[in-house]
């Protein structure tokens, strides 16, 4: 069977959580089951990274595998399909815009929708999700180092931050959000997160009603007059880290499900078993009774597992030199899809330590051999692959070429050791780089950067960690630069402030630019797509001018699956094949 290619074009900004999508090639339709197909059975999926948290919404838990497991064990008002289009799930509930001036949106959960312990999903769950996602109670001043950030969310809070304290409906299952200003991403700005009754109990409260009263009665955070809200902080502290676990917690309330599958067993850093949620009727009915996940790490391990029949579906991150491995799989009757992901790998510099000075940041960036990294990692996976020249656009998007010509990226088009030495003026800084040591692509990039930077006088130190722990070090003090990747879902523009706004949840390197913050605030309220692109281009230029870091390359994805399974379709976003898990089935 030939390799199927899904070379997709993504129009507008790539994001970690939310992006704006234009078009995507579908790479052909999924295999069709002919004849009578029966429900039931199990499949096994290989995943590169290991599971670490039942809270994928937190900054520390927002990894790709945690998000995938969170997706199939949680349900909500909508999901995004493989073309990044919003699909409303009216079996779960409904949401509707009830006013434009001011912008008001009402959310109502259907009667009978519940957590796997039998507790109803209700207004308390909606209110907790809003409290976490809005930053409403935060009074932290990142620049001054004062105040408190309560819920450490990965998503950008600036949209929901413009809402007032929500109004709970008399039915106990609805909530209305009122925005102080228009918000471009209102349709994908909010959904249900973690169970409020669990967070309340684990946070030291008597019950969910106490949590509702606490949220309702607590004042909005005031940066000018910070004051610690101790009961709220206990609740937020549990929300932030209480759901973190590499294994199956002894307390089942920590891993409740509201989605089509429930986690049944975990062998830490090895495997996970999920079984069908038999009570789930508020979404598409899944075909399979059981899904097993194996954490395989390297590409070769995943390929060997599929070839040997230990797994049915793999989605490893390919690297240069792996083309023959996948060609061999296709020749054995497996389906292989290669596609451009809506994501990219990048090098970020912290605005502290050796990189507190802009000249040192500029010097280091001049030493980074971006084309050599692209050659080593991407190789022949994409024809004539080049370094990425934008922090907010991807190649093929209408604004990419024009932005790349004018944003200042040309300053780092070639390695410039002499220029770096001149900026250092005899200095020999030591730089610690954090990355996932278990990711061969990041390891290759690190080695090339270390070798090149040494020519200018830098001493580059390996601060990398294994795949289970490295992401939790982001934002900490144990490194000066990081190699990581963002991948977006394809709806909205919230990803940009999520990463670059001062104090934002995914702003791990301490970047802060007042002018950029103002443009991002304007972006959040702009619904005109052309104007959004103009604002994104302006933000991109400001990021380059600050010597923030370097985008390296757009990531390439590969999915392969055996003829034993059907219903598999790949999305270019962070969920990959998992977005339509309910359609997975055994081929007849």
PDB file of C-alpha atoms in Angstrom, residues 270-551:
ATOM      1  CA  UNK A 270       5.174   1.807  30.166  1.00  0.00           C
ATOM      2  CA  UNK A 271       1.470   1.482  29.334  1.00  0.00           C
ATOM      3  CA  UNK A 272      -2.113   2.524  30.056  1.00  0.00           C
ATOM      4  CA  UNK A 273      -5.455   0.744  29.669  1.00  0.00           C
ATOM      5  CA  UNK A 274      -8.749   2.569  29.047  1.00  0.00           C
ATOM      6  CA  UNK A 275     -12.174   0.906  28.978  1.00  0.00           C
ATOM      7  CA  UNK A 276     -15.444   2.087  27.557  1.00  0.00           C
ATOM      8  CA  UNK A 277     -17.607   4.286  29.805  1.00  0.00           C
ATOM      9  CA  UNK A 278     -20.868   2.333  29.658  1.00  0.00           C
ATOM     10  CA  UNK A 279     -22.881   5.266  31.025  1.00  0.00           C
ATOM     11  CA  UNK A 280     -21.689   7.652  28.302  1.00  0.00           C
ATOM     12  CA  UNK A 281     -24.608   8.686  26.076  1.00  0.00           C
ATOM     13  CA  UNK A 282     -23.912  12.426  25.752  1.00  0.00           C
ATOM     14  CA  UNK A 283     -21.675  12.182  22.702  1.00  0.00           C
ATOM     15  CA  UNK A 284     -20.852   9.926  19.761  1.00  0.00           C
ATOM     16  CA  UNK A 285     -21.059   6.266  20.768  1.00  0.00           C
ATOM     17  CA  UNK A 286     -17.626   4.597  20.583  1.00  0.00           C
ATOM     18  CA  UNK A 287     -17.129   1.290  18.777  1.00  0.00           C
ATOM     19  CA  UNK A 288     -14.305  -0.158  20.869  1.00  0.00           C
ATOM     20  CA  UNK A 289     -14.555  -1.619  24.366  1.00  0.00           C
ATOM     21  CA  UNK A 290     -10.921  -1.055  25.195  1.00  0.00           C
ATOM     22  CA  UNK A 291      -7.976   1.100  24.146  1.00  0.00           C
ATOM     23  CA  UNK A 292      -4.449   0.306  25.267  1.00  0.00           C
ATOM     24  CA  UNK A 293      -1.583   2.782  25.070  1.00  0.00           C
ATOM     25  CA  UNK A 294       2.091   1.837  24.973  1.00  0.00           C
ATOM     26  CA  UNK A 295       4.720   4.493  25.595  1.00  0.00           C
ATOM     27  CA  UNK A 296       7.442   3.586  23.109  1.00  0.00           C
ATOM     28  CA  UNK A 297       9.732   6.614  22.925  1.00  0.00           C
ATOM     29  CA  UNK A 298      11.936   6.257  19.838  1.00  0.00           C
ATOM     30  CA  UNK A 299      10.603   5.982  16.274  1.00  0.00           C
ATOM     31  CA  UNK A 300      12.235   2.587  15.770  1.00  0.00           C
ATOM     32  CA  UNK A 301      10.477   1.127  18.815  1.00  0.00           C
ATOM     33  CA  UNK A 302       7.090   2.298  17.557  1.00  0.00           C
ATOM     34  CA  UNK A 303       7.739   0.956  14.047  1.00  0.00           C
ATOM     35  CA  UNK A 304       8.925  -2.395  15.405  1.00  0.00           C
ATOM     36  CA  UNK A 305       5.822  -2.636  17.605  1.00  0.00           C
ATOM     37  CA  UNK A 306       3.494  -2.070  14.624  1.00  0.00           C
ATOM     38  CA  UNK A 307       5.449  -4.444  12.422  1.00  0.00           C
ATOM     39  CA  UNK A 308       5.353  -7.114  15.106  1.00  0.00           C
ATOM     40  CA  UNK A 309       1.645  -6.733  15.790  1.00  0.00           C
ATOM     41  CA  UNK A 310       2.055  -5.430  19.369  1.00  0.00           C
ATOM     42  CA  UNK A 311       0.297  -2.176  18.436  1.00  0.00           C
ATOM     43  CA  UNK A 312      -2.232  -1.162  15.798  1.00  0.00           C
ATOM     44  CA  UNK A 313      -1.651   2.591  15.493  1.00  0.00           C
ATOM     45  CA  UNK A 314       1.533   4.653  15.804  1.00  0.00           C
ATOM     46  CA  UNK A 315       2.190   8.394  15.542  1.00  0.00           C
ATOM     47  CA  UNK A 316       5.910   8.849  16.214  1.00  0.00           C
ATOM     48  CA  UNK A 317       7.783  12.032  15.423  1.00  0.00           C
ATOM     49  CA  UNK A 318       9.796  11.140  12.313  1.00  0.00           C
ATOM     50  CA  UNK A 319      13.378  12.214  11.772  1.00  0.00           C
ATOM     51  CA  UNK A 320      15.792  12.320   8.876  1.00  0.00           C
ATOM     52  CA  UNK A 321      16.817   8.800   7.913  1.00  0.00           C
ATOM     53  CA  UNK A 322      13.573   7.095   8.970  1.00  0.00           C
ATOM     54  CA  UNK A 323      11.961   7.163   5.526  1.00  0.00           C
ATOM     55  CA  UNK A 324      12.841   3.528   4.801  1.00  0.00           C
ATOM     56  CA  UNK A 325      11.296   2.358   8.073  1.00  0.00           C
ATOM     57  CA  UNK A 326       7.903   3.750   7.103  1.00  0.00           C
ATOM     58  CA  UNK A 327       8.213   2.590   3.498  1.00  0.00           C
ATOM     59  CA  UNK A 328       8.719  -0.911   4.862  1.00  0.00           C
ATOM     60  CA  UNK A 329       5.534  -0.630   6.902  1.00  0.00           C
ATOM     61  CA  UNK A 330       3.568   0.454   3.828  1.00  0.00           C
ATOM     62  CA  UNK A 331       4.943  -2.472   1.852  1.00  0.00           C
ATOM     63  CA  UNK A 332       3.590  -4.820   4.531  1.00  0.00           C
ATOM     64  CA  UNK A 333       0.015  -3.596   4.036  1.00  0.00           C
ATOM     65  CA  UNK A 334      -0.093  -0.882   6.665  1.00  0.00           C
ATOM     66  CA  UNK A 335      -1.397   2.586   5.865  1.00  0.00           C
ATOM     67  CA  UNK A 336       1.181   5.353   6.335  1.00  0.00           C
ATOM     68  CA  UNK A 337       0.343   9.065   6.339  1.00  0.00           C
ATOM     69  CA  UNK A 338       2.868  11.895   6.422  1.00  0.00           C
ATOM     70  CA  UNK A 339       1.753  15.490   6.910  1.00  0.00           C
ATOM     71  CA  UNK A 340       2.769  18.938   8.096  1.00  0.00           C
ATOM     72  CA  UNK A 341       1.672  19.474  11.663  1.00  0.00           C
ATOM     73  CA  UNK A 342       0.243  22.769  12.845  1.00  0.00           C
ATOM     74  CA  UNK A 343       3.244  23.068  15.114  1.00  0.00           C
ATOM     75  CA  UNK A 344       6.911  23.949  15.257  1.00  0.00           C
ATOM     76  CA  UNK A 345      10.060  23.380  17.310  1.00  0.00           C
ATOM     77  CA  UNK A 346      11.886  26.385  18.681  1.00  0.00           C
ATOM     78  CA  UNK A 347      14.702  27.639  20.915  1.00  0.00           C
ATOM     79  CA  UNK A 348      13.609  30.069  23.657  1.00  0.00           C
ATOM     80  CA  UNK A 349      15.980  32.166  25.776  1.00  0.00           C
ATOM     81  CA  UNK A 350      15.104  33.176  29.325  1.00  0.00           C
ATOM     82  CA  UNK A 351      15.231  36.905  30.027  1.00  0.00           C
ATOM     83  CA  UNK A 352      17.383  36.356  33.109  1.00  0.00           C
ATOM     84  CA  UNK A 353      20.805  34.963  34.052  1.00  0.00           C
ATOM     85  CA  UNK A 354      23.289  35.173  31.177  1.00  0.00           C
ATOM     86  CA  UNK A 355      20.510  36.274  28.820  1.00  0.00           C
ATOM     87  CA  UNK A 356      19.322  39.231  30.884  1.00  0.00           C
ATOM     88  CA  UNK A 357      21.372  41.370  28.471  1.00  0.00           C
ATOM     89  CA  UNK A 358      19.985  41.685  24.959  1.00  0.00           C
ATOM     90  CA  UNK A 359      23.482  41.693  23.427  1.00  0.00           C
ATOM     91  CA  UNK A 360      24.205  38.251  24.889  1.00  0.00           C
ATOM     92  CA  UNK A 361      20.889  36.935  23.567  1.00  0.00           C
ATOM     93  CA  UNK A 362      21.665  38.290  20.111  1.00  0.00           C
ATOM     94  CA  UNK A 363      25.157  36.783  20.235  1.00  0.00           C
ATOM     95  CA  UNK A 364      23.851  33.338  21.114  1.00  0.00           C
ATOM     96  CA  UNK A 365      21.175  33.394  18.419  1.00  0.00           C
ATOM     97  CA  UNK A 366      23.814  34.261  15.830  1.00  0.00           C
ATOM     98  CA  UNK A 367      25.572  30.975  16.610  1.00  0.00           C
ATOM     99  CA  UNK A 368      22.554  28.718  16.094  1.00  0.00           C
ATOM    100  CA  UNK A 369      22.961  26.614  12.917  1.00  0.00           C
ATOM    101  CA  UNK A 370      19.312  26.505  11.951  1.00  0.00           C
ATOM    102  CA  UNK A 371      19.756  25.035   8.475  1.00  0.00           C
ATOM    103  CA  UNK A 372      22.026  22.314   9.830  1.00  0.00           C
ATOM    104  CA  UNK A 373      19.355  21.489  12.414  1.00  0.00           C
ATOM    105  CA  UNK A 374      16.700  21.317   9.699  1.00  0.00           C
ATOM    106  CA  UNK A 375      18.932  19.050   7.613  1.00  0.00           C
ATOM    107  CA  UNK A 376      19.598  16.763  10.590  1.00  0.00           C
ATOM    108  CA  UNK A 377      15.999  16.539  11.776  1.00  0.00           C
ATOM    109  CA  UNK A 378      13.761  17.023   8.759  1.00  0.00           C
ATOM    110  CA  UNK A 379      16.128  15.825   6.036  1.00  0.00           C
ATOM    111  CA  UNK A 380      14.240  14.443   3.061  1.00  0.00           C
ATOM    112  CA  UNK A 381      10.924  14.230   4.905  1.00  0.00           C
ATOM    113  CA  UNK A 382      10.040  17.512   3.200  1.00  0.00           C
ATOM    114  CA  UNK A 383      11.571  18.646  -0.097  1.00  0.00           C
ATOM    115  CA  UNK A 384      13.910  21.645   0.227  1.00  0.00           C
ATOM    116  CA  UNK A 385      13.114  22.089   3.906  1.00  0.00           C
ATOM    117  CA  UNK A 386      14.155  25.467   5.311  1.00  0.00           C
ATOM    118  CA  UNK A 387      14.265  27.051   8.761  1.00  0.00           C
ATOM    119  CA  UNK A 388      11.049  28.625  10.005  1.00  0.00           C
ATOM    120  CA  UNK A 389      11.216  32.449   9.877  1.00  0.00           C
ATOM    121  CA  UNK A 390       8.192  33.432  11.964  1.00  0.00           C
ATOM    122  CA  UNK A 391       7.046  32.958  15.544  1.00  0.00           C
ATOM    123  CA  UNK A 392       3.347  33.208  14.607  1.00  0.00           C
ATOM    124  CA  UNK A 393       2.890  32.015  11.008  1.00  0.00           C
ATOM    125  CA  UNK A 394       3.711  28.787   9.189  1.00  0.00           C
ATOM    126  CA  UNK A 395       4.903  28.303   5.590  1.00  0.00           C
ATOM    127  CA  UNK A 396       1.988  28.214   3.170  1.00  0.00           C
ATOM    128  CA  UNK A 397      -0.070  30.698   5.129  1.00  0.00           C
ATOM    129  CA  UNK A 398      -0.928  33.856   3.148  1.00  0.00           C
ATOM    130  CA  UNK A 399       0.973  36.206   5.462  1.00  0.00           C
ATOM    131  CA  UNK A 400       4.055  34.056   6.047  1.00  0.00           C
ATOM    132  CA  UNK A 401       6.346  35.140   3.207  1.00  0.00           C
ATOM    133  CA  UNK A 402       5.633  38.851   3.587  1.00  0.00           C
ATOM    134  CA  UNK A 403       6.073  38.726   7.364  1.00  0.00           C
ATOM    135  CA  UNK A 404       9.319  36.752   7.138  1.00  0.00           C
ATOM    136  CA  UNK A 405      10.810  39.387   4.820  1.00  0.00           C
ATOM    137  CA  UNK A 406      10.080  42.223   7.228  1.00  0.00           C
ATOM    138  CA  UNK A 407      10.214  40.868  10.784  1.00  0.00           C
ATOM    139  CA  UNK A 408      13.992  40.883  11.314  1.00  0.00           C
ATOM    140  CA  UNK A 409      14.524  37.139  10.962  1.00  0.00           C
ATOM    141  CA  UNK A 410      17.135  37.807   8.256  1.00  0.00           C
ATOM    142  CA  UNK A 411      19.553  38.844  11.024  1.00  0.00           C
ATOM    143  CA  UNK A 412      19.825  35.156  11.946  1.00  0.00           C
ATOM    144  CA  UNK A 413      19.582  33.589   8.503  1.00  0.00           C
ATOM    145  CA  UNK A 414      23.212  32.432   8.622  1.00  0.00           C
ATOM    146  CA  UNK A 415      25.567  31.490  11.418  1.00  0.00           C
ATOM    147  CA  UNK A 416      27.683  34.544  12.296  1.00  0.00           C
ATOM    148  CA  UNK A 417      30.432  33.570  14.744  1.00  0.00           C
ATOM    149  CA  UNK A 418      32.392  36.784  14.188  1.00  0.00           C
ATOM    150  CA  UNK A 419      29.295  38.870  14.907  1.00  0.00           C
ATOM    151  CA  UNK A 420      28.610  36.846  18.051  1.00  0.00           C
ATOM    152  CA  UNK A 421      32.167  37.344  19.317  1.00  0.00           C
ATOM    153  CA  UNK A 422      31.943  41.069  18.734  1.00  0.00           C
ATOM    154  CA  UNK A 423      28.755  41.275  20.800  1.00  0.00           C
ATOM    155  CA  UNK A 424      30.268  39.214  23.626  1.00  0.00           C
ATOM    156  CA  UNK A 425      33.355  41.454  23.697  1.00  0.00           C
ATOM    157  CA  UNK A 426      35.521  38.793  25.275  1.00  0.00           C
ATOM    158  CA  UNK A 427      32.787  37.292  27.460  1.00  0.00           C
ATOM    159  CA  UNK A 428      32.418  33.525  27.811  1.00  0.00           C
ATOM    160  CA  UNK A 429      28.908  32.880  29.212  1.00  0.00           C
ATOM    161  CA  UNK A 430      27.741  29.467  30.362  1.00  0.00           C
ATOM    162  CA  UNK A 431      24.298  28.506  29.038  1.00  0.00           C
ATOM    163  CA  UNK A 432      22.184  25.627  30.358  1.00  0.00           C
ATOM    164  CA  UNK A 433      19.714  24.234  27.801  1.00  0.00           C
ATOM    165  CA  UNK A 434      16.636  22.287  28.903  1.00  0.00           C
ATOM    166  CA  UNK A 435      15.111  19.767  26.491  1.00  0.00           C
ATOM    167  CA  UNK A 436      13.599  16.289  26.355  1.00  0.00           C
ATOM    168  CA  UNK A 437      16.559  13.915  26.221  1.00  0.00           C
ATOM    169  CA  UNK A 438      14.293  11.108  25.035  1.00  0.00           C
ATOM    170  CA  UNK A 439      13.398  13.051  21.877  1.00  0.00           C
ATOM    171  CA  UNK A 440      16.132  12.329  19.297  1.00  0.00           C
ATOM    172  CA  UNK A 441      15.255  15.409  17.239  1.00  0.00           C
ATOM    173  CA  UNK A 442      15.754  17.732  20.214  1.00  0.00           C
ATOM    174  CA  UNK A 443      18.925  15.892  21.199  1.00  0.00           C
ATOM    175  CA  UNK A 444      20.310  16.401  17.688  1.00  0.00           C
ATOM    176  CA  UNK A 445      19.447  20.118  17.789  1.00  0.00           C
ATOM    177  CA  UNK A 446      21.113  20.494  21.191  1.00  0.00           C
ATOM    178  CA  UNK A 447      24.343  18.867  20.000  1.00  0.00           C
ATOM    179  CA  UNK A 448      24.562  21.123  16.934  1.00  0.00           C
ATOM    180  CA  UNK A 449      23.856  24.267  18.986  1.00  0.00           C
ATOM    181  CA  UNK A 450      26.465  23.345  21.610  1.00  0.00           C
ATOM    182  CA  UNK A 451      29.138  22.735  19.000  1.00  0.00           C
ATOM    183  CA  UNK A 452      28.477  25.971  17.096  1.00  0.00           C
ATOM    184  CA  UNK A 453      28.072  28.218  20.152  1.00  0.00           C
ATOM    185  CA  UNK A 454      31.414  27.043  21.514  1.00  0.00           C
ATOM    186  CA  UNK A 455      33.124  28.654  18.518  1.00  0.00           C
ATOM    187  CA  UNK A 456      31.999  32.076  19.803  1.00  0.00           C
ATOM    188  CA  UNK A 457      33.012  31.457  23.418  1.00  0.00           C
ATOM    189  CA  UNK A 458      29.816  30.045  24.922  1.00  0.00           C
ATOM    190  CA  UNK A 459      29.927  27.013  27.177  1.00  0.00           C
ATOM    191  CA  UNK A 460      26.688  25.118  26.604  1.00  0.00           C
ATOM    192  CA  UNK A 461      25.597  22.733  29.364  1.00  0.00           C
ATOM    193  CA  UNK A 462      23.089  19.904  29.012  1.00  0.00           C
ATOM    194  CA  UNK A 463      20.171  20.568  31.405  1.00  0.00           C
ATOM    195  CA  UNK A 464      17.945  18.059  29.642  1.00  0.00           C
ATOM    196  CA  UNK A 465      15.713  15.520  31.372  1.00  0.00           C
ATOM    197  CA  UNK A 466      13.690  12.466  30.424  1.00  0.00           C
ATOM    198  CA  UNK A 467      10.286  12.736  28.792  1.00  0.00           C
ATOM    199  CA  UNK A 468       8.390  12.190  32.049  1.00  0.00           C
ATOM    200  CA  UNK A 469       9.881  15.164  33.861  1.00  0.00           C
ATOM    201  CA  UNK A 470      11.378  17.758  31.571  1.00  0.00           C
ATOM    202  CA  UNK A 471       8.187  19.748  30.899  1.00  0.00           C
ATOM    203  CA  UNK A 472       7.666  20.349  34.622  1.00  0.00           C
ATOM    204  CA  UNK A 473      10.977  22.199  34.762  1.00  0.00           C
ATOM    205  CA  UNK A 474       9.761  24.844  32.308  1.00  0.00           C
ATOM    206  CA  UNK A 475       9.573  28.221  34.022  1.00  0.00           C
ATOM    207  CA  UNK A 476      11.933  27.102  36.806  1.00  0.00           C
ATOM    208  CA  UNK A 477      15.447  28.263  37.657  1.00  0.00           C
ATOM    209  CA  UNK A 478      17.498  25.295  36.466  1.00  0.00           C
ATOM    210  CA  UNK A 479      18.130  26.411  32.886  1.00  0.00           C
ATOM    211  CA  UNK A 480      18.789  29.430  30.655  1.00  0.00           C
ATOM    212  CA  UNK A 481      17.327  28.286  27.340  1.00  0.00           C
ATOM    213  CA  UNK A 482      14.938  25.567  26.222  1.00  0.00           C
ATOM    214  CA  UNK A 483      14.263  23.468  23.151  1.00  0.00           C
ATOM    215  CA  UNK A 484      10.582  22.621  22.856  1.00  0.00           C
ATOM    216  CA  UNK A 485       7.639  22.586  20.482  1.00  0.00           C
ATOM    217  CA  UNK A 486       4.169  24.038  20.228  1.00  0.00           C
ATOM    218  CA  UNK A 487       1.366  22.426  18.260  1.00  0.00           C
ATOM    219  CA  UNK A 488      -1.999  24.056  17.747  1.00  0.00           C
ATOM    220  CA  UNK A 489      -5.560  22.894  17.379  1.00  0.00           C
ATOM    221  CA  UNK A 490      -6.607  25.244  14.601  1.00  0.00           C
ATOM    222  CA  UNK A 491      -9.279  27.512  16.105  1.00  0.00           C
ATOM    223  CA  UNK A 492      -8.834  31.060  17.349  1.00  0.00           C
ATOM    224  CA  UNK A 493      -5.846  33.334  17.980  1.00  0.00           C
ATOM    225  CA  UNK A 494      -5.454  32.857  21.733  1.00  0.00           C
ATOM    226  CA  UNK A 495      -2.225  30.932  21.328  1.00  0.00           C
ATOM    227  CA  UNK A 496      -0.210  34.104  20.772  1.00  0.00           C
ATOM    228  CA  UNK A 497      -0.998  35.800  24.102  1.00  0.00           C
ATOM    229  CA  UNK A 498      -0.870  32.383  25.764  1.00  0.00           C
ATOM    230  CA  UNK A 499       2.852  32.239  24.979  1.00  0.00           C
ATOM    231  CA  UNK A 500       4.016  35.837  24.659  1.00  0.00           C
ATOM    232  CA  UNK A 501       1.835  37.993  26.932  1.00  0.00           C
ATOM    233  CA  UNK A 502       3.477  39.189  30.154  1.00  0.00           C
ATOM    234  CA  UNK A 503       2.821  36.651  32.908  1.00  0.00           C
ATOM    235  CA  UNK A 504       0.822  34.282  30.681  1.00  0.00           C
ATOM    236  CA  UNK A 505       0.514  30.598  31.546  1.00  0.00           C
ATOM    237  CA  UNK A 506       2.861  29.347  28.820  1.00  0.00           C
ATOM    238  CA  UNK A 507       5.266  32.303  28.972  1.00  0.00           C
ATOM    239  CA  UNK A 508       8.062  30.225  30.489  1.00  0.00           C
ATOM    240  CA  UNK A 509      11.025  32.488  29.705  1.00  0.00           C
ATOM    241  CA  UNK A 510       9.837  35.750  31.278  1.00  0.00           C
ATOM    242  CA  UNK A 511       9.355  37.721  28.055  1.00  0.00           C
ATOM    243  CA  UNK A 512       7.607  41.034  28.730  1.00  0.00           C
ATOM    244  CA  UNK A 513       7.000  43.820  26.240  1.00  0.00           C
ATOM    245  CA  UNK A 514       4.393  46.479  26.981  1.00  0.00           C
ATOM    246  CA  UNK A 515       3.902  47.376  23.327  1.00  0.00           C
ATOM    247  CA  UNK A 516       3.444  43.738  22.359  1.00  0.00           C
ATOM    248  CA  UNK A 517       0.963  43.294  25.212  1.00  0.00           C
ATOM    249  CA  UNK A 518      -1.128  46.171  23.859  1.00  0.00           C
ATOM    250  CA  UNK A 519      -1.209  44.672  20.372  1.00  0.00           C
ATOM    251  CA  UNK A 520      -2.185  41.276  21.812  1.00  0.00           C
ATOM    252  CA  UNK A 521      -5.003  42.918  23.723  1.00  0.00           C
ATOM    253  CA  UNK A 522      -6.195  44.461  20.467  1.00  0.00           C
ATOM    254  CA  UNK A 523      -5.859  41.073  18.741  1.00  0.00           C
ATOM    255  CA  UNK A 524      -8.174  39.421  21.288  1.00  0.00           C
ATOM    256  CA  UNK A 525     -10.986  41.826  20.403  1.00  0.00           C
ATOM    257  CA  UNK A 526     -10.543  41.724  16.624  1.00  0.00           C
ATOM    258  CA  UNK A 527     -12.830  39.473  14.592  1.00  0.00           C
ATOM    259  CA  UNK A 528     -11.697  40.647  11.132  1.00  0.00           C
ATOM    260  CA  UNK A 529      -9.311  37.967   9.833  1.00  0.00           C
ATOM    261  CA  UNK A 530      -7.270  40.376   7.705  1.00  0.00           C
ATOM    262  CA  UNK A 531      -6.791  42.709  10.641  1.00  0.00           C
ATOM    263  CA  UNK A 532      -5.822  39.744  12.817  1.00  0.00           C
ATOM    264  CA  UNK A 533      -3.038  38.886  10.371  1.00  0.00           C
ATOM    265  CA  UNK A 534      -1.767  42.471  10.451  1.00  0.00           C
ATOM    266  CA  UNK A 535      -1.664  42.444  14.240  1.00  0.00           C
ATOM    267  CA  UNK A 536       0.029  39.046  14.305  1.00  0.00           C
ATOM    268  CA  UNK A 537       2.704  40.332  11.922  1.00  0.00           C
ATOM    269  CA  UNK A 538       3.300  43.308  14.198  1.00  0.00           C
ATOM    270  CA  UNK A 539       3.646  41.052  17.236  1.00  0.00           C
ATOM    271  CA  UNK A 540       6.022  38.792  15.312  1.00  0.00           C
ATOM    272  CA  UNK A 541       8.308  41.719  14.517  1.00  0.00           C
ATOM    273  CA  UNK A 542       8.389  42.830  18.156  1.00  0.00           C
ATOM    274  CA  UNK A 543       9.322  39.320  19.272  1.00  0.00           C
ATOM    275  CA  UNK A 544      12.205  39.134  16.789  1.00  0.00           C
ATOM    276  CA  UNK A 545      13.447  42.592  17.823  1.00  0.00           C
ATOM    277  CA  UNK A 546      13.670  41.465  21.452  1.00  0.00           C
ATOM    278  CA  UNK A 547      16.004  38.538  20.603  1.00  0.00           C
ATOM    279  CA  UNK A 548      13.405  36.257  22.192  1.00  0.00           C
ATOM    280  CA  UNK A 549      14.668  33.075  20.576  1.00  0.00           C
ATOM    281  CA  UNK A 550      14.446  31.265  17.256  1.00  0.00           C
ATOM    282  CA  UNK A 551      11.759  29.201  15.549  1.00  0.00           C
TER     283      UNK A 551
END
